[in-house]
Amino acid sequence: MQRFRSRLIAAAVAMTLAAPLMGVGPAAAAPATNGCKNSSVGGAEIGHYPAQPASQSGLRVSCTFKNNPGSNIVSGKFRIKDFGNAQYHNGGARTITNTAAIASGATTFTAANCASATAYVNRPITAVGVIGIPPRTFVKSISGACLVTLSNPTTAAIVASTSFKIDNANARSRADVATTTASTTITSATANFTAADVGLSVSGTEVPSGTTIAAFVNVTTVTLSAAATATSAAATISFGSSLLTSTTRQANDAGITSATVINSPAAKWNAADIGLKVTGPGIPANTFIVSFVGANATTTGGMTITPAPQIIVIGDPSATAPNSTDQAGLQGVQLDLSPTLVAGSEDCAAENAEGFATVARWNNPGSFTGSALFNTQPTGTKAIGQIYFDTSVADFSAFVIETNNPFAPGTFTYDIVFPNAPTTLAMCPGTATSPGLGFSLGVQQQTLSVAALPSGTGRPGTAQLRSLAPSATGGYFSTATVVSDDPLITFTPASEFTRDCSYPAGPAQVNFKCGNG
């Protein structure tokens, strides 16, 4: 029975998450109502929880669609335009290896390749799964001879050719910060403060929410924007937890225009890309970004001229990125399954909807997979992740696409795009009394591998798959919508596929204000 159900799941490969229940009902049941709101469809929703700013937050979208002749709006090409304050895993990494064994207690080692990375200062460094680099360790400097200086001594010997990941931002945390009640001055013997830290968020038990570094004093001392609320000789404080930077991503519009230049408007090059690896057709191994101007990035060279459009990957996944072992989402679906695709299914004339569920895993850029028919990234985009549904018969994907935020230049919004879900292939032909389609997708706040990382691993504020941006007031107004990308299909009425989330200013409320609804 379980094997049979797996085949139903795979063949239908429809779209998303309802509870696994086998639909049994009378023939000629009432057709579905179009929409994603519980005011018109019981249990429908576009929402997220927790809804408070600066929190890990899972997404849930549950909608129904008619497939009756003349009013069919079932689409295999669609996207969920996530709430404008939603953020997905942020950041990228540069992977380096050590040329020789590192002794326990060492604070330096020599990297095999540090091209374009000698400006790396105060960036977290991690060796995932390797004992020896303690949490909260960062790179203090990298010399022209590739000598890497660490903020913390190693705690165990590390063999040669071990891989280390260095984050592409100067956010970090320390556990030796001295604070004084009512004072805006803090000190740390090991934080290695620089002028570049001004503006970074400051978070910890001893400082109020919304605090930033207001001024750089010296390597051990900075001034905060707000006074500390407690005195401590050794507070654990994070600097830059709210910082957003460029993310490891896959762009599919690239062209190699010279031995040193890549052109890719979709890549949206950023200063934080400098020093990151770039891979793709015509690009030799160990090629790194040196600089950028507009849509053009200059690299360390040796590339072969290759016309667009090509797929390139910028950066490596950071230590806190989900990986391909992680479940990232759940999907459930109700539809009238066609026996021409799955032998033994109920006759279409009965017009009974079957129900089933599938799980999806997360794939980082550079590890996207699946058959081209249902797993091709939309043209001219940059994807930061693949939500991959794999079954015994077929597979399909949604891609997390990063797009420019029209209301806040320099920031991004995110679409979850299903470029070709084989939903319609699985459904019985529509009639005036067909039950329609029910679809539900859940995207997780955090994944198992990231949850298991020791506290202090990697860049602070990045140990989640999906989160919400901080708010200066504690409140926000944001909108999400579900739209069809099939030019022949429009999700109507549009108001039923749109959800506004108005979260009140002030202290966070424990509620489901932007959950089911």
GROMACS .gro file of C-alpha atoms in nm, residues 192-421:
model
  230
  192ASN     CA    1   3.968   4.355   1.658
  193PHE     CA    2   3.739   4.654   1.598
  194THR     CA    3   3.794   4.864   1.286
  195ALA     CA    4   3.626   5.167   1.131
  196ALA     CA    5   3.440   4.927   0.900
  197ASP     CA    6   3.238   4.808   1.201
  198VAL     CA    7   3.052   5.138   1.235
  199GLY     CA    8   2.685   5.079   1.165
  200LEU     CA    9   2.685   4.708   1.251
  201SER     CA   10   2.400   4.591   1.472
  202VAL     CA   11   2.489   4.497   1.829
  203SER     CA   12   2.288   4.231   2.008
  204GLY     CA   13   2.318   4.056   2.342
  205THR     CA   14   2.169   4.035   2.688
  206GLU     CA   15   2.338   4.353   2.806
  207VAL     CA   16   2.232   4.587   2.521
  208PRO     CA   17   1.887   4.711   2.412
  209SER     CA   18   1.724   4.598   2.089
  210GLY     CA   19   1.813   4.809   1.785
  211THR     CA   20   2.160   4.907   1.912
  212THR     CA   21   2.438   4.969   1.657
  213ILE     CA   22   2.806   5.062   1.665
  214ALA     CA   23   2.804   5.443   1.646
  215ALA     CA   24   3.179   5.514   1.652
  216PHE     CA   25   3.513   5.337   1.632
  217VAL     CA   26   3.756   5.431   1.910
  218ASN     CA   27   4.036   5.179   1.880
  219VAL     CA   28   4.097   4.809   1.819
  220THR     CA   29   3.949   4.713   2.157
  221THR     CA   30   3.684   4.986   2.205
  222VAL     CA   31   3.373   5.116   2.026
  223THR     CA   32   3.085   5.348   2.115
  224LEU     CA   33   2.729   5.224   2.090
  225SER     CA   34   2.417   5.409   1.973
  226ALA     CA   35   2.244   5.320   2.302
  227ALA     CA   36   2.369   5.264   2.653
  228ALA     CA   37   2.416   4.916   2.794
  229THR     CA   38   2.144   4.794   3.031
  230ALA     CA   39   2.371   4.575   3.244
  231THR     CA   40   2.728   4.547   3.362
  232SER     CA   41   2.931   4.246   3.259
  233ALA     CA   42   3.300   4.162   3.241
  234ALA     CA   43   3.249   3.892   2.979
  235ALA     CA   44   2.926   3.938   2.783
  236THR     CA   45   2.853   3.739   2.469
  237ILE     CA   46   2.777   4.000   2.204
  238SER     CA   47   2.710   3.963   1.832
  239PHE     CA   48   2.809   4.234   1.586
  240GLY     CA   49   2.631   4.250   1.251
  241SER     CA   50   2.360   3.987   1.305
  242SER     CA   51   2.120   4.192   1.089
  243LEU     CA   52   2.375   4.253   0.812
  244LEU     CA   53   2.269   4.149   0.461
  245THR     CA   54   2.529   4.078   0.198
  246SER     CA   55   2.557   3.898  -0.134
  247THR     CA   56   2.451   3.534  -0.123
  248THR     CA   57   2.590   3.226  -0.295
  249ARG     CA   58   2.377   3.205  -0.607
  250GLN     CA   59   2.334   3.061  -0.955
  251ALA     CA   60   2.281   3.302  -1.247
  252ASN     CA   61   2.189   3.168  -1.590
  253ASP     CA   62   2.245   3.464  -1.821
  254ALA     CA   63   2.625   3.487  -1.809
  255GLY     CA   64   2.868   3.542  -2.093
  256ILE     CA   65   3.250   3.534  -2.078
  257THR     CA   66   3.352   3.842  -2.276
  258SER     CA   67   3.729   3.823  -2.223
  259ALA     CA   68   3.991   3.623  -2.038
  260THR     CA   69   3.911   3.821  -1.724
  261VAL     CA   70   3.552   3.951  -1.753
  262ILE     CA   71   3.212   3.788  -1.691
  263ASN     CA   72   2.897   3.972  -1.794
  264SER     CA   73   2.581   3.881  -1.602
  265PRO     CA   74   2.302   4.131  -1.528
  266ALA     CA   75   2.117   3.869  -1.322
  267ALA     CA   76   2.415   3.814  -1.089
  268LYS     CA   77   2.376   4.163  -0.938
  269TRP     CA   78   2.745   4.181  -0.844
  270ASN     CA   79   2.823   4.315  -0.499
  271ALA     CA   80   3.138   4.429  -0.318
  272ALA     CA   81   3.099   4.126  -0.090
  273ASP     CA   82   3.158   3.903  -0.398
  274ILE     CA   83   3.524   4.004  -0.413
  275GLY     CA   84   3.732   3.701  -0.324
  276LEU     CA   85   3.452   3.451  -0.388
  277LYS     CA   86   3.501   3.166  -0.633
  278VAL     CA   87   3.307   3.164  -0.959
  279THR     CA   88   3.248   2.850  -1.166
  280GLY     CA   89   3.087   2.777  -1.502
  281PRO     CA   90   3.159   2.700  -1.870
  282GLY     CA   91   3.484   2.856  -1.987
  283ILE     CA   92   3.595   2.931  -1.630
  284PRO     CA   93   3.900   2.736  -1.504
  285ALA     CA   94   3.923   2.598  -1.152
  286ASN     CA   95   4.025   2.842  -0.877
  287THR     CA   96   3.891   3.152  -1.048
  288PHE     CA   97   3.795   3.433  -0.810
  289ILE     CA   98   3.621   3.770  -0.831
  290VAL     CA   99   3.860   4.066  -0.818
  291SER     CA  100   3.626   4.362  -0.884
  292PHE     CA  101   3.304   4.458  -1.055
  293VAL     CA  102   3.143   4.744  -1.248
  294GLY     CA  103   2.772   4.717  -1.320
  295ALA     CA  104   2.695   4.383  -1.482
  296ASN     CA  105   3.064   4.302  -1.539
  297ALA     CA  106   3.286   4.121  -1.292
  298THR     CA  107   3.661   4.104  -1.331
  299THR     CA  108   3.821   3.776  -1.225
  300THR     CA  109   4.168   3.639  -1.165
  301GLY     CA  110   4.170   3.542  -1.534
  302GLY     CA  111   4.245   3.251  -1.764
  303MET     CA  112   3.884   3.223  -1.886
  304THR     CA  113   3.772   3.123  -2.235
  305ILE     CA  114   3.535   3.356  -2.423
  306THR     CA  115   3.193   3.188  -2.405
  307PRO     CA  116   2.874   3.351  -2.534
  308ALA     CA  117   2.569   3.401  -2.316
  309PRO     CA  118   2.356   3.250  -2.178
  310GLN     CA  119   2.567   3.032  -1.951
  311ILE     CA  120   2.509   2.912  -1.595
  312ILE     CA  121   2.757   3.039  -1.337
  313VAL     CA  122   2.776   2.986  -0.961
  314ILE     CA  123   2.914   3.263  -0.740
  315GLY     CA  124   3.057   3.165  -0.402
  316ASP     CA  125   3.041   2.850  -0.192
  317PRO     CA  126   2.765   2.774   0.061
  318SER     CA  127   2.857   2.914   0.402
  319ALA     CA  128   2.887   2.707   0.719
  320THR     CA  129   2.528   2.791   0.822
  321ALA     CA  130   2.369   2.718   0.483
  322PRO     CA  131   2.123   2.427   0.461
  323ASN     CA  132   2.249   2.131   0.261
  324SER     CA  133   2.115   1.855   0.037
  325THR     CA  134   2.039   1.624   0.330
  326ASP     CA  135   1.796   1.879   0.473
  327GLN     CA  136   1.420   1.874   0.441
  328ALA     CA  137   1.320   2.226   0.340
  329GLY     CA  138   0.948   2.193   0.274
  330LEU     CA  139   0.632   1.987   0.267
  331GLN     CA  140   0.366   1.980   0.004
  332GLY     CA  141   0.020   1.833  -0.003
  333VAL     CA  142  -0.235   1.810  -0.279
  334GLN     CA  143  -0.592   1.703  -0.346
  335LEU     CA  144  -0.701   1.630  -0.703
  336ASP     CA  145  -0.894   1.379  -0.911
  337LEU     CA  146  -0.606   1.152  -1.015
  338SER     CA  147  -0.622   1.017  -1.370
  339PRO     CA  148  -0.607   0.634  -1.406
  340THR     CA  149  -0.440   0.679  -1.745
  341LEU     CA  150  -0.132   0.788  -1.550
  342VAL     CA  151  -0.169   0.570  -1.242
  343ALA     CA  152  -0.329   0.234  -1.313
  344GLY     CA  153  -0.582   0.137  -1.051
  345SER     CA  154  -0.689   0.491  -0.967
  346GLU     CA  155  -1.061   0.550  -0.936
  347ASP     CA  156  -1.251   0.614  -1.258
  348CYS     CA  157  -1.256   0.983  -1.353
  349ALA     CA  158  -1.633   0.963  -1.383
  350ALA     CA  159  -1.656   0.923  -1.005
  351GLU     CA  160  -1.502   1.270  -0.963
  352ASN     CA  161  -1.349   1.187  -0.626
  353ALA     CA  162  -1.032   1.371  -0.522
  354GLU     CA  163  -0.737   1.174  -0.389
  355GLY     CA  164  -0.501   1.333  -0.136
  356PHE     CA  165  -0.131   1.282  -0.069
  357ALA     CA  166   0.185   1.459   0.043
  358THR     CA  167   0.553   1.485  -0.051
  359VAL     CA  168   0.862   1.630   0.114
  360ALA     CA  169   1.131   1.843  -0.045
  361ARG     CA  170   1.498   1.890   0.025
  362TRP     CA  171   1.718   2.195  -0.017
  363ASN     CA  172   1.993   2.215  -0.279
  364ASN     CA  173   2.247   2.498  -0.278
  365PRO     CA  174   2.371   2.670  -0.596
  366GLY     CA  175   2.619   2.441  -0.766
  367SER     CA  176   2.419   2.134  -0.655
  368PHE     CA  177   2.092   2.189  -0.842
  369THR     CA  178   1.963   1.861  -0.984
  370GLY     CA  179   1.672   1.688  -1.157
  371SER     CA  180   1.545   1.630  -1.510
  372ALA     CA  181   1.542   1.939  -1.727
  373LEU     CA  182   1.169   1.920  -1.803
  374PHE     CA  183   1.053   2.002  -1.451
  375ASN     CA  184   1.373   2.136  -1.289
  376THR     CA  185   1.504   2.420  -1.507
  377GLN     CA  186   1.574   2.753  -1.340
  378PRO     CA  187   1.372   3.039  -1.494
  379THR     CA  188   1.562   3.230  -1.762
  380GLY     CA  189   1.760   3.539  -1.666
  381THR     CA  190   1.738   3.490  -1.290
  382LYS     CA  191   1.959   3.438  -0.989
  383ALA     CA  192   1.856   3.149  -0.767
  384ILE     CA  193   1.982   3.107  -0.413
  385GLY     CA  194   1.832   2.761  -0.364
  386GLN     CA  195   1.635   2.474  -0.512
  387ILE     CA  196   1.341   2.320  -0.325
  388TYR     CA  197   1.354   1.975  -0.481
  389PHE     CA  198   1.069   1.723  -0.477
  390ASP     CA  199   1.200   1.377  -0.569
  391THR     CA  200   0.977   1.072  -0.601
  392SER     CA  201   1.009   0.719  -0.734
  393VAL     CA  202   0.859   0.814  -1.071
  394ALA     CA  203   0.929   1.182  -1.133
  395ASP     CA  204   1.086   1.491  -0.979
  396PHE     CA  205   1.015   1.864  -0.993
  397SER     CA  206   1.137   2.182  -0.831
  398ALA     CA  207   1.065   2.525  -0.699
  399PHE     CA  208   1.348   2.779  -0.707
  400VAL     CA  209   1.405   3.057  -0.453
  401ILE     CA  210   1.464   3.354  -0.681
  402GLU     CA  211   1.616   3.674  -0.543
  403THR     CA  212   1.474   3.991  -0.704
  404ASN     CA  213   1.530   4.363  -0.655
  405ASN     CA  214   1.303   4.523  -0.398
  406PRO     CA  215   1.135   4.816  -0.581
  407PHE     CA  216   1.051   4.988  -0.252
  408ALA     CA  217   1.397   4.965  -0.093
  409PRO     CA  218   1.687   4.996  -0.341
  410GLY     CA  219   1.979   4.772  -0.254
  411THR     CA  220   1.760   4.511  -0.084
  412PHE     CA  221   1.583   4.205  -0.221
  413THR     CA  222   1.254   4.024  -0.218
  414TYR     CA  223   1.205   3.653  -0.291
  415ASP     CA  224   0.982   3.450  -0.518
  416ILE     CA  225   0.930   3.075  -0.485
  417VAL     CA  226   0.897   2.982  -0.851
  418PHE     CA  227   0.756   2.656  -0.987
  419PRO     CA  228   0.867   2.679  -1.353
  420ASN     CA  229   0.688   2.361  -1.460
  421ALA     CA  230   0.495   2.154  -1.206
   0.00000   0.00000   0.00000
